[in-house]
mmCIF file of C-alpha atoms and ligand atoms in Angstrom:
data_model
loop_
_atom_site.group_PDB
_atom_site.id
_atom_site.type_symbol
_atom_site.label_atom_id
_atom_site.label_comp_id
_atom_site.label_asym_id
_atom_site.label_seq_id
_atom_site.Cartn_x
_atom_site.Cartn_y
_atom_site.Cartn_z
ATOM 1 C CA MET F 1 -13.081 -4.407 23.774
ATOM 2 C CA THR F 2 -15.140 -3.819 20.640
ATOM 3 C CA PHE F 3 -14.134 -2.422 17.535
ATOM 4 C CA ASP F 4 -17.075 -0.172 16.532
ATOM 5 C CA GLN F 5 -17.375 3.012 15.384
ATOM 6 C CA ALA F 6 -16.891 4.890 18.649
ATOM 7 C CA TYR F 7 -13.350 2.968 18.840
ATOM 8 C CA PHE F 8 -12.371 4.220 15.552
ATOM 9 C CA ASP F 9 -13.602 7.873 15.882
ATOM 10 C CA ALA F 10 -11.801 7.985 19.162
ATOM 11 C CA GLY F 11 -8.344 7.731 17.220
ATOM 12 C CA VAL F 12 -5.166 8.053 18.905
ATOM 13 C CA ASP F 13 -3.506 11.104 19.706
ATOM 14 C CA ARG F 14 0.298 10.818 17.972
ATOM 15 C CA ARG F 15 2.048 13.878 18.103
ATOM 16 C CA GLY F 16 5.217 14.113 20.113
ATOM 17 C CA THR F 17 6.012 10.810 18.839
ATOM 18 C CA GLN F 18 8.650 11.435 15.948
ATOM 19 C CA CYS F 19 5.664 10.486 13.690
ATOM 20 C CA GLU F 20 6.040 11.427 10.088
ATOM 21 C CA LYS F 21 3.134 12.057 9.200
ATOM 22 C CA TRP F 22 1.966 14.270 12.520
ATOM 23 C CA ASP F 23 5.503 15.459 13.700
ATOM 24 C CA ASP F 24 7.389 16.998 10.143
ATOM 25 C CA PRO F 25 7.051 20.635 10.308
ATOM 26 C CA ARG F 26 8.099 20.978 6.300
ATOM 27 C CA MET F 27 4.962 18.894 5.756
ATOM 28 C CA LEU F 28 2.180 20.168 8.215
ATOM 29 C CA PRO F 29 2.236 23.559 9.950
ATOM 30 C CA GLU F 30 1.504 23.621 14.060
ATOM 31 C CA GLY F 31 -2.010 22.690 14.592
ATOM 32 C CA GLY F 32 -2.082 20.986 10.536
ATOM 33 C CA VAL F 33 -4.053 17.887 9.799
ATOM 34 C CA PRO F 34 -2.574 15.225 8.076
ATOM 35 C CA LEU F 35 -4.195 13.246 5.168
ATOM 36 C CA TRP F 36 -1.123 11.658 3.470
ATOM 37 C CA VAL F 37 1.567 9.307 4.068
ATOM 38 C CA ALA F 38 0.209 5.620 4.161
ATOM 39 C CA ASP F 39 -0.359 4.923 8.034
ATOM 40 C CA MET F 40 -3.630 5.295 10.097
ATOM 41 C CA ASP F 41 -4.506 7.467 13.046
ATOM 42 C CA PHE F 42 -5.760 4.347 14.715
ATOM 43 C CA PRO F 43 -3.919 2.506 17.770
ATOM 44 C CA CYS F 44 -2.684 -1.339 16.486
ATOM 45 C CA ALA F 45 -4.806 -4.149 18.161
ATOM 46 C CA PRO F 46 -4.626 -4.462 21.608
ATOM 47 C CA ALA F 47 -3.316 -7.757 20.990
ATOM 48 C CA VAL F 48 -0.537 -6.401 19.460
ATOM 49 C CA ALA F 49 0.701 -4.011 21.570
ATOM 50 C CA GLU F 50 0.126 -6.623 24.246
ATOM 51 C CA ALA F 51 3.079 -8.880 22.316
ATOM 52 C CA VAL F 52 5.219 -6.188 22.577
ATOM 53 C CA ARG F 53 5.235 -5.107 25.714
ATOM 54 C CA ARG F 54 5.469 -8.751 27.101
ATOM 55 C CA ARG F 55 8.271 -9.491 24.799
ATOM 56 C CA ALA F 56 9.672 -5.606 25.653
ATOM 57 C CA ALA F 57 9.077 -7.195 29.752
ATOM 58 C CA HIS F 58 12.204 -9.428 29.311
ATOM 59 C CA PRO F 59 15.242 -7.507 29.514
ATOM 60 C CA CYS F 60 17.279 -9.135 27.032
ATOM 61 C CA TYR F 61 16.872 -8.518 23.511
ATOM 62 C CA GLY F 62 19.832 -10.688 21.706
ATOM 63 C CA TYR F 63 19.685 -12.793 19.193
ATOM 64 C CA SER F 64 16.619 -15.200 18.221
ATOM 65 C CA SER F 65 16.245 -19.083 18.257
ATOM 66 C CA GLY F 66 14.659 -19.053 14.522
ATOM 67 C CA ALA F 67 11.741 -20.385 16.635
ATOM 68 C CA ALA F 68 10.296 -17.042 16.726
ATOM 69 C CA GLU F 69 10.442 -16.249 13.365
ATOM 70 C CA GLU F 70 9.012 -19.749 12.587
ATOM 71 C CA GLU F 71 5.859 -18.811 14.161
ATOM 72 C CA CYS F 72 5.296 -16.057 12.802
ATOM 73 C CA THR F 73 5.729 -17.227 9.669
ATOM 74 C CA ALA F 74 3.553 -19.932 10.494
ATOM 75 C CA ALA F 75 0.709 -17.090 11.745
ATOM 76 C CA LEU F 76 1.665 -14.966 8.455
ATOM 77 C CA CYS F 77 0.324 -18.431 6.038
ATOM 78 C CA ALA F 78 -3.091 -19.403 8.392
ATOM 79 C CA PHE F 79 -3.787 -15.583 8.052
ATOM 80 C CA TRP F 80 -3.352 -15.473 4.351
ATOM 81 C CA ARG F 81 -5.130 -18.975 4.297
ATOM 82 C CA ARG F 82 -7.788 -17.962 6.214
ATOM 83 C CA ARG F 83 -8.942 -14.374 5.258
ATOM 84 C CA HIS F 84 -7.556 -14.824 1.052
ATOM 85 C CA GLY F 85 -7.708 -18.483 0.730
ATOM 86 C CA LEU F 86 -4.466 -19.014 -0.275
ATOM 87 C CA ALA F 87 -2.659 -22.289 0.728
ATOM 88 C CA LEU F 88 1.145 -20.486 1.609
ATOM 89 C CA GLN F 89 3.458 -23.071 3.335
ATOM 90 C CA ALA F 90 5.905 -21.736 5.522
ATOM 91 C CA GLU F 91 8.725 -23.111 2.950
ATOM 92 C CA GLN F 92 7.729 -21.316 0.520
ATOM 93 C CA CYS F 93 8.342 -17.520 2.231
ATOM 94 C CA VAL F 94 11.281 -15.504 3.705
ATOM 95 C CA THR F 95 11.228 -13.110 5.968
ATOM 96 C CA LEU F 96 12.245 -9.382 4.739
ATOM 97 C CA PRO F 97 12.849 -6.358 6.797
ATOM 98 C CA CYS F 98 10.213 -4.244 4.309
ATOM 99 C CA VAL F 99 8.404 -4.923 0.943
ATOM 100 C CA ILE F 100 10.380 -2.180 -0.854
ATOM 101 C CA THR F 101 13.282 -4.689 0.172
ATOM 102 C CA GLY F 102 11.548 -7.277 -1.508
ATOM 103 C CA LEU F 103 10.870 -5.389 -4.997
ATOM 104 C CA LYS F 104 14.524 -4.315 -4.782
ATOM 105 C CA ILE F 105 15.617 -7.877 -4.272
ATOM 106 C CA CYS F 106 13.600 -8.852 -7.018
ATOM 107 C CA VAL F 107 14.883 -5.829 -9.645
ATOM 108 C CA ARG F 108 18.199 -7.019 -8.952
ATOM 109 C CA LEU F 109 17.265 -10.952 -9.140
ATOM 110 C CA PHE F 110 15.208 -10.857 -12.441
ATOM 111 C CA THR F 111 17.097 -8.303 -14.428
ATOM 112 C CA LYS F 112 20.173 -6.953 -15.199
ATOM 113 C CA PRO F 113 21.955 -3.288 -15.396
ATOM 114 C CA GLY F 114 20.190 -1.659 -17.797
ATOM 115 C CA ASP F 115 17.010 -3.462 -18.341
ATOM 116 C CA ALA F 116 13.325 -2.296 -18.449
ATOM 117 C CA VAL F 117 11.656 -3.183 -15.620
ATOM 118 C CA ALA F 118 7.366 -2.470 -16.775
ATOM 119 C CA LEU F 119 5.054 -0.810 -14.165
ATOM 120 C CA PHE F 120 1.784 0.617 -14.045
ATOM 121 C CA THR F 121 1.889 4.148 -13.747
ATOM 122 C CA PRO F 122 0.827 6.660 -11.320
ATOM 123 C CA VAL F 123 2.750 3.786 -9.140
ATOM 124 C CA TYR F 124 3.797 4.613 -5.534
ATOM 125 C CA GLY F 125 6.921 6.326 -5.986
ATOM 126 C CA PRO F 126 9.288 3.825 -4.715
ATOM 127 C CA PHE F 127 9.239 1.297 -6.996
ATOM 128 C CA TYR F 128 10.785 4.008 -9.187
ATOM 129 C CA GLU F 129 13.374 4.240 -7.043
ATOM 130 C CA ALA F 130 13.674 0.743 -6.588
ATOM 131 C CA VAL F 131 14.581 0.092 -10.357
ATOM 132 C CA ARG F 132 16.926 3.370 -10.717
ATOM 133 C CA LEU F 133 19.306 2.822 -7.599
ATOM 134 C CA ASN F 134 19.462 -0.360 -9.147
ATOM 135 C CA GLY F 135 20.457 0.959 -12.507
ATOM 136 C CA ARG F 136 17.429 -0.617 -14.432
ATOM 137 C CA ARG F 137 15.169 1.660 -16.533
ATOM 138 C CA ALA F 138 11.629 2.440 -15.772
ATOM 139 C CA ALA F 139 9.170 1.319 -18.674
ATOM 140 C CA ALA F 140 5.926 3.592 -17.687
ATOM 141 C CA VAL F 141 3.014 1.580 -18.861
ATOM 142 C CA PRO F 142 0.215 4.622 -18.335
ATOM 143 C CA LEU F 143 -3.076 3.748 -16.630
ATOM 144 C CA LEU F 144 -5.525 5.603 -17.840
ATOM 145 C CA PRO F 145 -9.274 6.733 -16.628
ATOM 146 C CA ASP F 146 -12.565 5.763 -17.702
ATOM 147 C CA GLU F 147 -15.522 7.984 -17.823
ATOM 148 C CA ALA F 148 -15.739 7.339 -14.313
ATOM 149 C CA GLY F 149 -12.380 7.549 -13.141
ATOM 150 C CA ARG F 150 -12.108 4.237 -12.867
ATOM 151 C CA TYR F 151 -8.494 2.692 -14.178
ATOM 152 C CA PRO F 152 -8.518 -0.313 -16.320
ATOM 153 C CA MET F 153 -5.221 -2.084 -16.222
ATOM 154 C CA ASN F 154 -3.608 -1.352 -19.477
ATOM 155 C CA LEU F 155 -2.679 -4.604 -21.809
ATOM 156 C CA LYS F 156 -2.196 -3.248 -24.502
ATOM 157 C CA GLY F 157 0.591 -0.888 -23.093
ATOM 158 C CA MET F 158 1.965 -3.954 -20.832
ATOM 159 C CA GLU F 159 2.431 -5.807 -23.879
ATOM 160 C CA ASP F 160 4.105 -3.152 -26.155
ATOM 161 C CA ALA F 161 6.974 -2.891 -22.881
ATOM 162 C CA LEU F 162 7.101 -6.313 -22.909
ATOM 163 C CA LYS F 163 7.608 -6.626 -26.353
ATOM 164 C CA ALA F 164 10.207 -3.754 -26.352
ATOM 165 C CA GLY F 165 12.523 -5.609 -24.027
ATOM 166 C CA ALA F 166 11.244 -5.290 -20.176
ATOM 167 C CA ARG F 167 11.899 -8.111 -18.446
ATOM 168 C CA LEU F 168 10.222 -7.971 -14.740
ATOM 169 C CA ILE F 169 6.706 -6.658 -14.460
ATOM 170 C CA MET F 170 6.209 -4.605 -10.936
ATOM 171 C CA LEU F 171 2.650 -4.974 -9.754
ATOM 172 C CA CYS F 172 1.139 -3.266 -7.285
ATOM 173 C CA ASN F 173 -2.021 -5.467 -6.048
ATOM 174 C CA PRO F 174 -4.697 -3.726 -5.114
ATOM 175 C CA HIS F 175 -3.404 -0.463 -7.121
ATOM 176 C CA ASN F 176 -1.457 2.234 -5.215
ATOM 177 C CA PRO F 177 -2.649 5.492 -5.404
ATOM 178 C CA VAL F 178 -5.980 5.050 -7.893
ATOM 179 C CA SER F 179 -7.337 2.289 -5.552
ATOM 180 C CA ARG F 180 -8.426 -0.547 -7.959
ATOM 181 C CA LEU F 181 -8.711 -3.948 -6.762
ATOM 182 C CA TRP F 182 -7.412 -5.825 -10.015
ATOM 183 C CA THR F 183 -9.683 -8.505 -11.518
ATOM 184 C CA ARG F 184 -8.828 -12.270 -11.709
ATOM 185 C CA GLU F 185 -9.412 -11.887 -15.290
ATOM 186 C CA GLU F 186 -7.264 -8.590 -15.107
ATOM 187 C CA LEU F 187 -4.293 -10.095 -13.423
ATOM 188 C CA THR F 188 -5.059 -13.517 -15.597
ATOM 189 C CA ALA F 189 -4.589 -12.013 -18.827
ATOM 190 C CA LEU F 190 -1.442 -10.134 -17.030
ATOM 191 C CA ALA F 191 -0.195 -13.523 -16.199
ATOM 192 C CA GLU F 192 -0.598 -14.773 -20.177
ATOM 193 C CA LEU F 193 1.793 -11.736 -21.060
ATOM 194 C CA ALA F 194 4.008 -12.510 -19.145
ATOM 195 C CA ALA F 195 4.210 -16.218 -19.559
ATOM 196 C CA ALA F 196 4.779 -15.376 -23.779
ATOM 197 C CA TYR F 197 7.401 -13.286 -22.789
ATOM 198 C CA ASP F 198 9.190 -15.368 -20.132
ATOM 199 C CA VAL F 199 9.035 -12.531 -17.826
ATOM 200 C CA LYS F 200 8.847 -12.836 -14.089
ATOM 201 C CA ILE F 201 6.157 -10.872 -11.735
ATOM 202 C CA VAL F 202 6.834 -9.207 -8.515
ATOM 203 C CA SER F 203 2.993 -8.142 -7.030
ATOM 204 C CA ASP F 204 3.441 -5.921 -4.165
ATOM 205 C CA GLU F 205 0.276 -7.026 -2.195
ATOM 206 C CA ILE F 206 0.972 -5.090 0.976
ATOM 207 C CA HIS F 207 -3.037 -3.781 0.818
ATOM 208 C CA ALA F 208 -4.645 -7.087 -0.015
ATOM 209 C CA ASP F 209 -6.658 -6.555 2.921
ATOM 210 C CA PHE F 210 -8.255 -3.128 2.285
ATOM 211 C CA VAL F 211 -11.139 -4.694 -0.180
ATOM 212 C CA TYR F 212 -14.374 -3.185 0.068
ATOM 213 C CA ALA F 213 -17.705 -5.236 -0.987
ATOM 214 C CA PRO F 214 -18.507 -6.779 -3.798
ATOM 215 C CA GLY F 215 -14.781 -7.374 -4.274
ATOM 216 C CA VAL F 216 -12.628 -9.549 -3.316
ATOM 217 C CA PHE F 217 -9.052 -9.703 -3.433
ATOM 218 C CA THR F 218 -6.855 -11.967 -5.841
ATOM 219 C CA PRO F 219 -3.547 -13.167 -5.153
ATOM 220 C CA ILE F 220 -1.293 -13.533 -7.390
ATOM 221 C CA LEU F 221 0.127 -16.764 -6.313
ATOM 222 C CA SER F 222 -3.510 -18.246 -6.964
ATOM 223 C CA VAL F 223 -3.805 -16.642 -10.908
ATOM 224 C CA GLU F 224 -3.128 -20.414 -12.455
ATOM 225 C CA LYS F 225 -0.205 -19.100 -15.304
ATOM 226 C CA ALA F 226 1.550 -16.763 -12.557
ATOM 227 C CA LYS F 227 1.975 -19.782 -10.585
ATOM 228 C CA GLY F 228 5.271 -20.668 -11.767
ATOM 229 C CA ARG F 229 7.279 -17.440 -12.370
ATOM 230 C CA ALA F 230 5.409 -14.740 -9.545
ATOM 231 C CA VAL F 231 6.470 -13.233 -5.832
ATOM 232 C CA MET F 232 4.261 -11.793 -3.584
ATOM 233 C CA LEU F 233 5.503 -9.171 -1.429
ATOM 234 C CA CYS F 234 3.089 -8.839 1.577
ATOM 235 C CA SER F 235 3.338 -7.189 4.956
ATOM 236 C CA ALA F 236 1.122 -6.589 8.329
ATOM 237 C CA SER F 237 2.275 -3.470 8.307
ATOM 238 C CA LYS F 238 -0.512 -1.449 6.642
ATOM 239 C CA THR F 239 -3.234 -3.506 7.618
ATOM 240 C CA PHE F 240 -2.723 -3.431 11.480
ATOM 241 C CA ASN F 241 -0.623 -0.215 10.923
ATOM 242 C CA VAL F 242 2.426 -1.403 12.813
ATOM 243 C CA ALA F 243 4.624 0.207 9.623
ATOM 244 C CA GLY F 244 7.310 1.421 12.410
ATOM 245 C CA LEU F 245 8.136 -2.210 13.289
ATOM 246 C CA GLN F 246 9.486 -3.245 9.571
ATOM 247 C CA GLN F 247 8.628 -6.562 8.731
ATOM 248 C CA ALA F 248 7.572 -7.955 5.650
ATOM 249 C CA ALA F 249 7.585 -11.218 3.720
ATOM 250 C CA ALA F 250 8.089 -12.351 0.457
ATOM 251 C CA ALA F 251 6.276 -15.641 -0.946
ATOM 252 C CA ALA F 252 6.992 -17.839 -3.892
ATOM 253 C CA LEU F 253 5.033 -21.488 -4.688
ATOM 254 C CA ASP F 254 8.019 -22.415 -7.376
ATOM 255 C CA PRO F 255 10.702 -23.707 -4.870
ATOM 256 C CA ALA F 256 13.367 -22.264 -6.861
ATOM 257 C CA LEU F 257 12.274 -18.881 -6.770
ATOM 258 C CA THR F 258 12.494 -18.568 -3.180
ATOM 259 C CA GLU F 259 15.284 -20.032 -2.818
ATOM 260 C CA ALA F 260 16.617 -17.593 -5.575
ATOM 261 C CA VAL F 261 15.277 -14.538 -3.126
ATOM 262 C CA ARG F 262 16.556 -16.138 0.057
ATOM 263 C CA ARG F 263 20.306 -15.774 -2.221
ATOM 264 C CA GLU F 264 19.999 -12.822 -3.164
ATOM 265 C CA MET F 265 19.188 -11.375 -0.054
ATOM 266 C CA ALA F 266 22.104 -13.044 1.257
ATOM 267 C CA GLU F 267 24.453 -11.510 -1.341
ATOM 268 C CA SER F 268 23.052 -8.176 -0.683
ATOM 269 C CA GLY F 269 23.724 -7.765 2.661
ATOM 270 C CA VAL F 270 19.755 -7.806 3.731
ATOM 271 C CA THR F 271 18.760 -9.550 7.163
ATOM 272 C CA ALA F 272 15.274 -9.384 8.771
ATOM 273 C CA GLY F 273 13.826 -10.719 12.184
ATOM 274 C CA ASN F 274 13.808 -7.708 14.157
ATOM 275 C CA ILE F 275 12.277 -9.518 17.816
ATOM 276 C CA PHE F 276 9.989 -7.083 18.503
ATOM 277 C CA ALA F 277 8.519 -7.197 15.140
ATOM 278 C CA MET F 278 7.978 -10.660 14.710
ATOM 279 C CA ALA F 279 6.100 -10.684 17.984
ATOM 280 C CA ALA F 280 3.899 -8.055 16.815
ATOM 281 C CA ALA F 281 3.082 -9.464 13.214
ATOM 282 C CA THR F 282 2.641 -12.905 14.886
ATOM 283 C CA ALA F 283 0.268 -11.263 17.231
ATOM 284 C CA ALA F 284 -1.702 -9.747 14.548
ATOM 285 C CA TYR F 285 -2.071 -12.568 11.878
ATOM 286 C CA THR F 286 -3.536 -14.409 15.201
ATOM 287 C CA ASP F 287 -5.639 -12.626 17.239
ATOM 288 C CA GLY F 288 -5.845 -9.349 15.144
ATOM 289 C CA ASP F 289 -9.188 -10.342 12.829
ATOM 290 C CA GLU F 290 -11.793 -9.280 14.683
ATOM 291 C CA TRP F 291 -10.316 -5.573 15.176
ATOM 292 C CA LEU F 292 -9.314 -5.721 11.304
ATOM 293 C CA ASP F 293 -13.329 -6.484 10.878
ATOM 294 C CA GLY F 294 -14.220 -3.528 12.298
ATOM 295 C CA LEU F 295 -11.344 -1.274 10.993
ATOM 296 C CA LEU F 296 -12.863 -2.486 7.804
ATOM 297 C CA ARG F 297 -16.368 -1.688 8.553
ATOM 298 C CA TYR F 298 -15.466 1.451 10.198
ATOM 299 C CA LEU F 299 -13.192 2.560 6.561
ATOM 300 C CA ASP F 300 -16.019 1.417 4.514
ATOM 301 C CA GLY F 301 -18.221 4.234 6.275
ATOM 302 C CA SER F 302 -15.196 6.823 5.396
ATOM 303 C CA ARG F 303 -14.958 6.060 2.009
ATOM 304 C CA LYS F 304 -18.494 6.892 1.782
ATOM 305 C CA LEU F 305 -18.233 10.129 3.525
ATOM 306 C CA LEU F 306 -14.985 11.145 1.218
ATOM 307 C CA ARG F 307 -17.219 10.288 -1.689
ATOM 308 C CA GLU F 308 -20.614 12.204 -0.548
ATOM 309 C CA TYR F 309 -18.097 15.168 0.689
ATOM 310 C CA THR F 310 -16.464 15.437 -2.891
ATOM 311 C CA GLU F 311 -19.781 15.352 -4.893
ATOM 312 C CA ALA F 312 -21.320 18.134 -2.446
ATOM 313 C CA HIS F 313 -18.415 20.298 -2.050
ATOM 314 C CA LEU F 314 -15.564 20.076 -4.408
ATOM 315 C CA PRO F 315 -18.002 20.083 -7.463
ATOM 316 C CA ARG F 316 -15.599 19.775 -9.864
ATOM 317 C CA ALA F 317 -12.866 17.215 -8.669
ATOM 318 C CA ARG F 318 -13.433 13.721 -9.748
ATOM 319 C CA LEU F 319 -13.124 10.967 -7.050
ATOM 320 C CA SER F 320 -11.899 7.435 -8.538
ATOM 321 C CA PRO F 321 -13.792 4.710 -7.598
ATOM 322 C CA VAL F 322 -11.782 3.455 -4.373
ATOM 323 C CA GLU F 323 -12.321 0.008 -4.194
ATOM 324 C CA ALA F 324 -9.729 -1.160 -2.329
ATOM 325 C CA THR F 325 -6.977 0.535 -0.287
ATOM 326 C CA TYR F 326 -7.874 3.601 2.333
ATOM 327 C CA LEU F 327 -6.378 5.910 -0.032
ATOM 328 C CA GLY F 328 -8.344 8.312 -2.532
ATOM 329 C CA TRP F 329 -7.125 9.348 -5.834
ATOM 330 C CA LEU F 330 -8.463 12.871 -6.379
ATOM 331 C CA ASP F 331 -8.150 14.241 -9.840
ATOM 332 C CA LEU F 332 -8.225 18.334 -9.231
ATOM 333 C CA ARG F 333 -7.113 19.233 -12.483
ATOM 334 C CA ALA F 334 -9.919 21.093 -13.689
ATOM 335 C CA TYR F 335 -9.143 24.086 -11.156
ATOM 336 C CA GLY F 336 -5.936 24.525 -13.206
ATOM 337 C CA LEU F 337 -3.340 23.863 -10.122
ATOM 338 C CA SER F 338 -0.081 22.136 -10.395
ATOM 339 C CA CYS F 339 0.782 19.901 -7.536
ATOM 340 C CA ASP F 340 3.441 22.533 -6.451
ATOM 341 C CA GLU F 341 0.082 25.095 -6.125
ATOM 342 C CA LEU F 342 -1.733 22.701 -4.245
ATOM 343 C CA ARG F 343 0.771 21.996 -1.749
ATOM 344 C CA ILE F 344 1.456 25.705 -1.233
ATOM 345 C CA ARG F 345 -2.488 26.750 -0.663
ATOM 346 C CA CYS F 346 -3.108 23.264 1.272
ATOM 347 C CA ALA F 347 0.162 24.144 3.615
ATOM 348 C CA ARG F 348 -1.547 28.152 3.973
ATOM 349 C CA GLU F 349 -4.893 26.446 5.117
ATOM 350 C CA GLY F 350 -2.758 23.495 7.320
ATOM 351 C CA VAL F 351 -3.596 20.340 5.491
ATOM 352 C CA ALA F 352 -1.306 18.162 4.123
ATOM 353 C CA PHE F 353 -1.926 15.696 1.235
ATOM 354 C CA THR F 354 0.662 13.344 -1.149
ATOM 355 C CA GLY F 355 0.496 15.435 -4.086
ATOM 356 C CA GLY F 356 -0.467 13.477 -7.414
ATOM 357 C CA THR F 357 3.428 13.470 -9.123
ATOM 358 C CA PHE F 358 5.182 11.486 -6.271
ATOM 359 C CA PHE F 359 3.583 8.790 -8.279
ATOM 360 C CA GLY F 360 4.958 9.992 -11.626
ATOM 361 C CA PRO F 361 4.312 12.667 -13.844
ATOM 362 C CA GLU F 362 0.488 11.877 -14.866
ATOM 363 C CA GLY F 363 -0.129 12.422 -10.981
ATOM 364 C CA GLU F 364 -0.022 16.419 -11.872
ATOM 365 C CA GLY F 365 -3.150 18.332 -10.527
ATOM 366 C CA PHE F 366 -4.045 15.257 -8.717
ATOM 367 C CA LEU F 367 -4.066 14.643 -4.814
ATOM 368 C CA ARG F 368 -3.664 11.262 -3.030
ATOM 369 C CA VAL F 369 -6.217 11.359 0.153
ATOM 370 C CA ASN F 370 -5.726 9.214 3.388
ATOM 371 C CA PHE F 371 -8.509 8.647 5.066
ATOM 372 C CA GLY F 372 -6.868 6.055 7.590
ATOM 373 C CA CYS F 373 -8.341 8.726 10.238
ATOM 374 C CA PRO F 374 -11.262 9.236 12.440
ATOM 375 C CA ARG F 375 -14.011 11.088 10.317
ATOM 376 C CA ARG F 376 -13.810 14.286 12.482
ATOM 377 C CA GLN F 377 -10.074 14.641 11.135
ATOM 378 C CA LEU F 378 -11.206 13.634 7.487
ATOM 379 C CA THR F 379 -13.910 16.201 7.284
ATOM 380 C CA ALA F 380 -11.584 19.087 9.046
ATOM 381 C CA GLY F 381 -9.129 18.426 6.399
ATOM 382 C CA MET F 382 -11.403 18.327 3.614
ATOM 383 C CA ASP F 383 -13.032 21.583 4.503
ATOM 384 C CA ARG F 384 -9.624 23.159 4.542
ATOM 385 C CA LEU F 385 -8.616 21.372 0.846
ATOM 386 C CA ARG F 386 -12.444 23.191 -0.261
ATOM 387 C CA ARG F 387 -10.775 26.673 1.220
ATOM 388 C CA ALA F 388 -7.396 26.108 -0.257
ATOM 389 C CA LEU F 389 -9.316 25.331 -3.669
ATOM 390 C CA GLU F 390 -11.178 28.566 -3.115
ATOM 391 C CA GLU F 391 -8.414 30.762 -2.091
ATOM 392 C CA GLU F 392 -8.403 33.793 -5.102
HETATM 393 C C1 PLP Z 1 1.940 -0.095 -2.105
HETATM 394 C C2 PLP Z 1 3.494 0.103 -1.564
HETATM 395 N N1 PLP Z 1 4.138 -1.004 -1.043
HETATM 396 C C3 PLP Z 1 5.008 -0.715 -0.447
HETATM 397 C C4 PLP Z 1 5.154 0.113 1.012
HETATM 398 C C5 PLP Z 1 5.969 0.829 1.600
HETATM 399 O O1 PLP Z 1 6.278 -0.830 2.545
HETATM 400 P P1 PLP Z 1 7.428 -0.763 2.985
HETATM 401 O O2 PLP Z 1 7.174 0.196 4.806
HETATM 402 O O3 PLP Z 1 7.218 -2.185 3.707
HETATM 403 O O4 PLP Z 1 8.550 -1.232 2.504
HETATM 404 C C6 PLP Z 1 3.848 1.066 0.853
HETATM 405 C C7 PLP Z 1 3.708 2.183 1.761
HETATM 406 O O5 PLP Z 1 2.830 3.412 1.965
HETATM 407 C C8 PLP Z 1 2.687 1.481 -0.544
HETATM 408 O O6 PLP Z 1 1.642 1.865 -0.515
#
């Protein structure tokens, strides 16, 4: 099978599969176009579907011996070595049910109730929840756009937060929603701050594989100063579009950190290792490269389409440079509409985006556009947005 433009243009009909993106009438009216929640409207790699079918074919779904998890972790390490040049070892990894669980585990492990956790905002909404649900405080470090709508890392703001006592840095690398691919220089400076204030870094690297040339992804664990104080969280879920299976991993180079994550999981009652998820992740990490390379070529074209569309048809909008992720951060403040008003207008026109305030108050007047879909769907959704903005 070739994973070319025609393959991704064909997409997959997800309606009627109890799918959050398409089948929730509160989010999307009948006949609507979803460009919201971050999963993609493409079938997963054939090798992944085949692995799940193969495992399901044996009609006994009992406890696994541990071999499946070992195989999955070995495949994950090989993938990260191959694609990101990171020499991970199996004993440095811990299996998690999902990435957000990993954030919560790290909050509990590295901070005490009442402590502040520093995070660059706007950021993926559940980051705040991971902090607040554990009785900690979110110390928001605002990211501010430059002339081009690009968001440099706010190192000064981070230092202020650490000076004021924040005990953990919660990083999103690359950053959802502002589509930033943090550079090695930025990450090194961040790690130096973490060292100076003796705090840990938990780095959510779920979007690591969605990076566009000439950018190169920098894993936090490859940053010298971060090596002894960082926990990386990763998953096949975004990369291979298998989020519903729920499978992720934490990794740290310091054995004491890996062990501490394992212990905190046990104490918190968190277990992982769903047999179908492990079969899928193993296949994805082992046999998914060709599909992933095709996907990245397609998304690169869609990213350009989104920019051209915005410039041609939404002259008052500003799209931040999309260096990473399949999510565009669209500044619509010049239209003078709140996220609530945007949502109501978009619903009337039959299109759904993620409102900017989901990522924090700085997101007022912004929408996040998910372009992980066939291009005709992206254009149809953007046409509807254009009509929504033109409404009297
Ligand atoms: C930055 C980020 N982290 C985590 C998640 C969710 O990951 P999981 O389902 O593994 O908790 C998402 C999903 O959109 C995300 O964008």
